[in-house]
Coordinates of C-alpha atoms in Angstrom, one line a residue:
M13 CA 28.4 -73.7 129.9
A14 CA 28.5 -77.5 129.3
V15 CA 25.6 -79.6 130.4
G16 CA 25.9 -81.6 133.6
K17 CA 26.3 -85.0 131.9
E18 CA 29.3 -83.7 129.8
I19 CA 31.0 -82.3 132.9
V20 CA 30.4 -85.6 134.9
E21 CA 31.9 -87.6 132.0
T22 CA 35.0 -85.3 131.8
L23 CA 35.4 -85.6 135.6
R24 CA 35.4 -89.4 135.4
Q25 CA 38.0 -89.3 132.7
T26 CA 40.2 -86.7 134.6
V27 CA 40.2 -88.1 138.2
D28 CA 42.9 -90.7 138.4
R29 CA 43.9 -90.3 142.1
D30 CA 42.3 -89.6 145.5
I31 CA 41.3 -86.0 145.6
S32 CA 39.5 -84.3 148.5
L33 CA 37.8 -81.0 148.0
M34 CA 36.1 -78.8 150.7
H35 CA 33.3 -76.3 150.3
I36 CA 32.6 -73.6 152.9
C37 CA 28.9 -72.9 152.2
G38 CA 25.8 -74.5 153.5
T39 CA 24.0 -73.6 150.3
H40 CA 26.6 -75.6 148.4
E41 CA 25.9 -78.6 150.6
A42 CA 22.2 -78.3 150.0
A43 CA 22.7 -78.1 146.3
I44 CA 25.1 -81.1 146.3
A45 CA 22.6 -83.2 148.3
R46 CA 19.5 -82.0 146.5
H47 CA 20.9 -82.8 143.1
G48 CA 22.5 -86.0 144.1
I49 CA 25.9 -84.8 142.9
R50 CA 28.0 -87.1 145.1
S51 CA 26.2 -90.1 143.5
V52 CA 27.6 -89.3 140.0
L53 CA 31.1 -88.3 141.0
P54 CA 34.1 -90.6 140.5
E55 CA 34.8 -92.8 143.5
R56 CA 38.2 -91.2 144.1
L57 CA 36.8 -87.7 144.3
K58 CA 35.5 -86.7 147.7
I59 CA 33.6 -83.5 148.7
V60 CA 33.8 -82.6 152.4
M61 CA 31.9 -80.0 154.3
G62 CA 33.6 -77.1 156.1
P63 CA 32.3 -74.4 158.5
G64 CA 29.8 -73.0 156.0
C65 CA 26.7 -72.7 158.1
P66 CA 26.7 -69.4 160.2
V67 CA 24.1 -70.7 162.6
C68 CA 26.1 -73.9 163.2
I69 CA 29.4 -72.2 163.9
T70 CA 27.9 -69.8 166.5
P71 CA 29.4 -71.1 169.7
Q72 CA 27.2 -72.2 172.6
G73 CA 28.3 -69.2 174.8
E74 CA 26.7 -66.8 172.3
I75 CA 23.5 -68.8 172.3
D76 CA 23.5 -68.7 176.1
A77 CA 23.9 -64.9 175.9
A78 CA 20.9 -64.6 173.6
V79 CA 18.9 -66.7 176.0
E80 CA 20.0 -64.5 178.9
L81 CA 18.7 -61.5 177.0
A82 CA 15.3 -63.1 176.6
E83 CA 15.2 -64.0 180.3
R84 CA 16.0 -60.4 181.2
G85 CA 12.8 -59.3 179.4
C86 CA 14.3 -58.0 176.1
I87 CA 12.4 -58.7 172.9
V88 CA 14.8 -60.9 171.0
A89 CA 14.6 -60.8 167.2
T90 CA 16.4 -63.4 165.1
Y91 CA 16.3 -65.6 162.1
G92 CA 14.1 -68.7 162.4
D93 CA 17.0 -71.1 162.4
L94 CA 18.6 -69.8 165.5
V95 CA 15.6 -70.2 167.9
R96 CA 16.0 -74.0 168.2
V97 CA 19.8 -74.2 168.5
P98 CA 20.5 -75.7 171.9
G99 CA 22.3 -73.7 174.5
S100 CA 23.5 -74.9 177.9
N101 CA 20.0 -74.7 179.4
G102 CA 17.6 -74.8 176.6
T103 CA 17.0 -72.8 173.4
L104 CA 15.6 -69.3 172.7
E105 CA 12.3 -71.1 171.7
S106 CA 12.1 -72.8 175.2
S107 CA 13.3 -69.7 177.1
G108 CA 9.7 -68.4 177.7
G109 CA 10.9 -65.0 176.5
D110 CA 9.5 -62.7 173.8
I111 CA 11.2 -64.1 170.7
R112 CA 10.3 -62.7 167.3
I113 CA 11.4 -64.4 164.1
V114 CA 12.3 -61.8 161.5
Q115 CA 13.5 -61.9 157.9
G116 CA 16.2 -59.3 158.5
V117 CA 17.5 -56.6 160.7
H118 CA 15.2 -54.0 159.2
K119 CA 12.2 -55.9 160.6
A120 CA 13.8 -55.9 164.0
V121 CA 14.1 -52.1 163.8
E122 CA 10.4 -51.9 163.0
I123 CA 9.6 -53.7 166.2
A124 CA 11.8 -51.3 168.2
E125 CA 10.0 -48.3 166.6
Q126 CA 6.7 -49.6 167.9
T127 CA 7.6 -50.3 171.5
D128 CA 9.5 -48.7 174.5
R129 CA 11.0 -52.1 175.4
E130 CA 14.6 -53.1 174.6
V131 CA 14.8 -55.0 171.3
V132 CA 17.9 -57.0 170.5
F133 CA 18.6 -58.5 167.0
I134 CA 20.9 -61.6 167.1
S135 CA 23.1 -60.7 164.2
V136 CA 24.5 -63.9 162.8
G137 CA 26.1 -64.5 159.3
F138 CA 29.2 -64.2 157.3
E139 CA 30.2 -61.2 155.2
T140 CA 27.0 -61.7 153.2
T141 CA 24.7 -60.3 155.9
A142 CA 27.0 -57.9 157.8
P143 CA 26.8 -55.0 155.2
T144 CA 23.0 -54.9 155.6
V145 CA 23.3 -54.6 159.4
A146 CA 25.9 -51.9 159.0
A147 CA 23.7 -49.9 156.7
T148 CA 20.8 -50.2 159.2
L149 CA 23.0 -48.9 162.1
L150 CA 24.2 -46.0 160.0
A151 CA 20.6 -45.0 159.5
K152 CA 20.4 -44.4 163.3
P153 CA 17.7 -46.8 164.6
P154 CA 16.0 -46.0 167.9
E155 CA 17.9 -46.1 171.2
N156 CA 16.0 -49.1 172.4
F157 CA 17.5 -51.2 169.6
S158 CA 20.8 -53.0 169.7
I159 CA 22.5 -56.1 168.1
L160 CA 24.3 -59.0 169.5
S161 CA 27.1 -59.3 166.9
C162 CA 27.8 -63.0 166.0
H163 CA 29.3 -62.3 162.6
R164 CA 32.2 -64.3 161.2
L165 CA 34.7 -63.9 158.4
V166 CA 35.5 -66.8 156.1
P167 CA 39.2 -66.3 155.1
P168 CA 40.6 -66.5 158.7
A169 CA 38.8 -69.9 159.2
M170 CA 40.3 -71.1 155.9
K171 CA 43.7 -70.0 157.1
W172 CA 43.2 -72.0 160.4
L173 CA 42.1 -75.1 158.5
L174 CA 45.1 -75.0 156.2
A175 CA 47.5 -74.4 159.1
Q176 CA 46.1 -77.4 161.1
G177 CA 46.1 -79.9 158.2
E178 CA 43.6 -82.0 160.2
G179 CA 42.0 -83.3 157.1
K180 CA 43.9 -83.6 153.8
I181 CA 42.3 -81.0 151.6
D182 CA 43.4 -80.6 148.0
G183 CA 41.3 -77.6 147.1
F184 CA 38.4 -75.4 148.1
L185 CA 35.1 -74.6 146.5
L186 CA 34.7 -71.0 147.6
P187 CA 31.3 -69.6 148.8
G188 CA 29.5 -67.8 146.0
H189 CA 27.3 -65.7 148.2
V190 CA 30.2 -64.4 150.3
C191 CA 32.3 -63.7 147.2
V192 CA 29.4 -61.7 145.6
V193 CA 30.0 -59.2 148.4
M194 CA 33.8 -59.6 149.1
G195 CA 35.1 -60.7 145.8
Y196 CA 37.9 -63.3 145.8
Q197 CA 41.1 -61.3 146.0
E198 CA 41.3 -62.1 149.8
Y199 CA 41.6 -65.8 148.9
E200 CA 44.6 -65.3 146.7
Q201 CA 46.9 -65.4 149.8
F202 CA 46.3 -69.2 150.1
P203 CA 48.6 -71.5 148.1
V204 CA 45.9 -74.0 147.3
P205 CA 43.6 -74.6 144.4
Q206 CA 40.4 -72.6 144.8
V207 CA 37.3 -72.0 142.6
V208 CA 34.4 -69.7 143.2
A209 CA 31.2 -71.6 142.3
G210 CA 27.5 -70.9 141.9
F211 CA 24.6 -73.0 143.1
E212 CA 23.0 -74.7 140.2
A213 CA 24.0 -78.4 139.6
E214 CA 26.1 -77.4 136.6
D215 CA 27.8 -74.5 138.6
V216 CA 28.9 -77.0 141.2
L217 CA 30.1 -79.6 138.8
L218 CA 32.0 -77.0 136.7
G219 CA 33.7 -75.7 139.9
L220 CA 34.7 -79.3 140.8
L221 CA 36.1 -79.9 137.4
M222 CA 38.2 -76.7 137.4
L223 CA 39.5 -77.7 140.9
V224 CA 40.4 -81.2 139.7
R225 CA 42.3 -79.8 136.8
Q226 CA 44.3 -77.4 139.0
V227 CA 45.2 -80.3 141.3
K228 CA 46.3 -82.5 138.4
E229 CA 48.3 -79.7 136.8
G230 CA 50.0 -78.7 140.0
R231 CA 48.5 -75.1 139.9
A232 CA 47.2 -73.2 143.0
V233 CA 45.2 -70.1 141.9
V234 CA 41.8 -68.7 142.4
E235 CA 39.5 -69.2 139.4
N236 CA 36.0 -67.8 139.0
A237 CA 33.3 -70.2 137.8
Y238 CA 30.5 -67.8 138.8
P239 CA 31.3 -64.6 136.7
R240 CA 27.7 -63.7 136.3
A241 CA 27.6 -62.7 140.0
V242 CA 31.1 -62.5 141.3
T243 CA 34.1 -60.2 140.4
R244 CA 37.6 -60.1 141.9
E245 CA 36.9 -56.9 143.7
G246 CA 33.3 -57.7 144.9
N247 CA 30.8 -55.1 146.0
V248 CA 33.2 -52.4 147.2
K249 CA 30.4 -50.1 148.5
A250 CA 29.1 -53.0 150.7
Q251 CA 32.6 -53.6 152.0
H252 CA 33.1 -50.0 152.9
L253 CA 29.7 -50.0 154.8
M254 CA 30.7 -53.1 156.7
Y255 CA 34.1 -51.8 157.8
E256 CA 32.7 -48.3 158.6
V257 CA 30.6 -49.9 161.3
F258 CA 32.4 -53.2 162.2
E259 CA 36.1 -54.1 162.8
P260 CA 37.7 -57.5 162.9
C261 CA 38.2 -59.2 166.3
D262 CA 39.3 -62.6 167.7
V263 CA 36.4 -64.9 168.3
E264 CA 35.6 -68.6 169.0
W265 CA 33.8 -70.7 166.4
R266 CA 31.9 -73.8 167.4
G267 CA 34.2 -76.7 166.9
F268 CA 37.2 -74.4 166.6
P269 CA 39.3 -72.5 169.1
V270 CA 39.5 -68.7 169.1
I271 CA 40.5 -67.8 165.5
P272 CA 42.3 -64.5 165.2
Q273 CA 40.5 -61.6 163.4
S274 CA 37.7 -63.9 162.4
G275 CA 34.8 -62.0 163.9
L276 CA 33.2 -58.6 163.6
K277 CA 32.6 -56.3 166.5
L278 CA 31.0 -52.8 166.5
R279 CA 33.4 -49.9 166.4
E280 CA 33.5 -47.6 169.4
E281 CA 31.3 -44.9 167.8
F282 CA 28.5 -47.5 167.5
A283 CA 28.8 -48.8 171.1
G284 CA 25.3 -47.7 171.9
Y285 CA 24.0 -50.4 169.6
D286 CA 26.2 -53.1 171.0
A287 CA 24.0 -55.4 173.2
Q288 CA 27.1 -57.1 174.7
R289 CA 28.2 -53.8 176.2
K290 CA 24.7 -52.5 176.8
F291 CA 23.7 -55.5 178.9
D292 CA 27.2 -56.4 180.2
L293 CA 27.1 -59.8 178.7
V294 CA 30.0 -62.3 178.8
F295 CA 30.4 -65.0 176.1
K296 CA 31.4 -67.9 178.2
K297 CA 33.5 -70.8 176.9
V298 CA 31.3 -73.9 177.1
T299 CA 32.9 -77.4 177.2
K300 CA 31.0 -80.0 175.1
H301 CA 29.7 -83.0 176.9
S302 CA 27.2 -84.6 174.5
A303 CA 28.0 -87.3 171.9
C304 CA 27.2 -84.8 169.1
I305 CA 30.0 -84.5 166.6
C306 CA 28.9 -81.2 165.0
D307 CA 32.3 -79.8 165.8
R308 CA 34.1 -82.5 163.7
V309 CA 31.6 -82.1 160.9
L310 CA 32.2 -78.4 160.8
R311 CA 36.0 -79.0 160.5
G312 CA 35.5 -81.5 157.6
V313 CA 36.9 -84.5 159.4
A314 CA 33.6 -86.4 159.8
E315 CA 30.3 -86.8 158.0
P316 CA 26.9 -86.5 159.6
S317 CA 26.3 -90.3 159.3
D318 CA 29.5 -90.9 161.3
C319 CA 27.5 -89.7 164.4
A320 CA 25.9 -92.3 166.6
L321 CA 23.0 -89.9 167.2
F322 CA 22.3 -89.0 163.6
G323 CA 18.7 -89.8 162.5
K324 CA 18.1 -91.6 165.8
V325 CA 18.3 -89.4 168.9
C326 CA 19.1 -86.4 166.8
T327 CA 16.5 -85.5 164.2
P328 CA 15.2 -82.2 162.8
R329 CA 12.3 -82.5 165.3
T330 CA 14.6 -83.3 168.2
P331 CA 18.0 -81.7 167.3
V332 CA 20.9 -82.3 169.7
G333 CA 23.4 -80.1 167.8
P334 CA 23.1 -77.0 165.6
C335 CA 23.9 -78.9 162.4
M336 CA 20.5 -80.6 162.6
V337 CA 18.7 -77.3 163.2
S338 CA 19.7 -74.9 160.4
H339 CA 18.6 -75.3 156.8
E340 CA 22.3 -74.8 156.0
G341 CA 23.4 -77.4 158.5
A342 CA 25.0 -80.5 157.1
C343 CA 23.1 -82.9 159.3
K344 CA 19.7 -81.5 158.5
I345 CA 20.6 -81.5 154.8
W346 CA 21.7 -85.1 154.9
Q347 CA 18.6 -86.1 156.9
T348 CA 16.4 -84.3 154.4
Y349 CA 18.0 -85.5 151.1
H350 CA 20.2 -88.6 151.7
Q351 CA 17.6 -90.6 153.5
R352 CA 15.0 -89.8 151.0
H353 CA 17.5 -90.8 148.2

């Protein structure tokens, strides 16, 4: 692989028009900000953020359902990012309930094995985390364990973004972690330049250069700049596990309407582990009232610094929206790296 300086110089020589590229991965945004990649790119090349943070795109109605579980006396186990995401009436952290931060679903099962109380794991994430949850449920955890499925699938969101044409996107930097599991053949349906990229500075720069070349040459294919981890087929065993336990469903994303077949719900045979059914929960549609523009940031039509609250009212200590909470959230990443830069 060429070193970063060589790729940057080639990009500067190649970009001769306005080009806008979107990534759909919070880890890519963190890498881009941490390495200062935007500061070395040609002025006419713009990288915009998409809905790449699973915590950020979890709609407020699902956060409210998680808080309701805590208020009903369930032990709620979740990743650390999620406990401070604001719901309609506070967060999991402020709910006064028994909230346990865990590293993964297996730790939540361990809690259930040590108590008679109901334990609910708030199961967020893209295709990256869903197979692990599926494998755990296939292992038949105790009856007092269930999950609140908040999983999302990336390709349907891309399809929605392309159909809307809200922001002019010339190509996509595909999420490396998701593609490790799912491969990239699903993305071949989209008639737009796409490149799977890794997470080192040179990985990102190489992915951008390959995209720019596709745009200039009028090509629209899926190329793989991360072959050391990603294949076209992906991890077929993990995919089979995921679809043995889950099936696609229509769900809302924060900042988006309901996107067809973009979520994962438990199949009928695993209904006993479905917290939504078990506790008769309803995911309510919540209308946004605050000045937070997380919804626009997630759709790639605004940057964190466009928000009047950014870095003032909304900070990592006092987040107004989810993008300032999660370590994969664009606002928190920009607050952490851009201001320091």
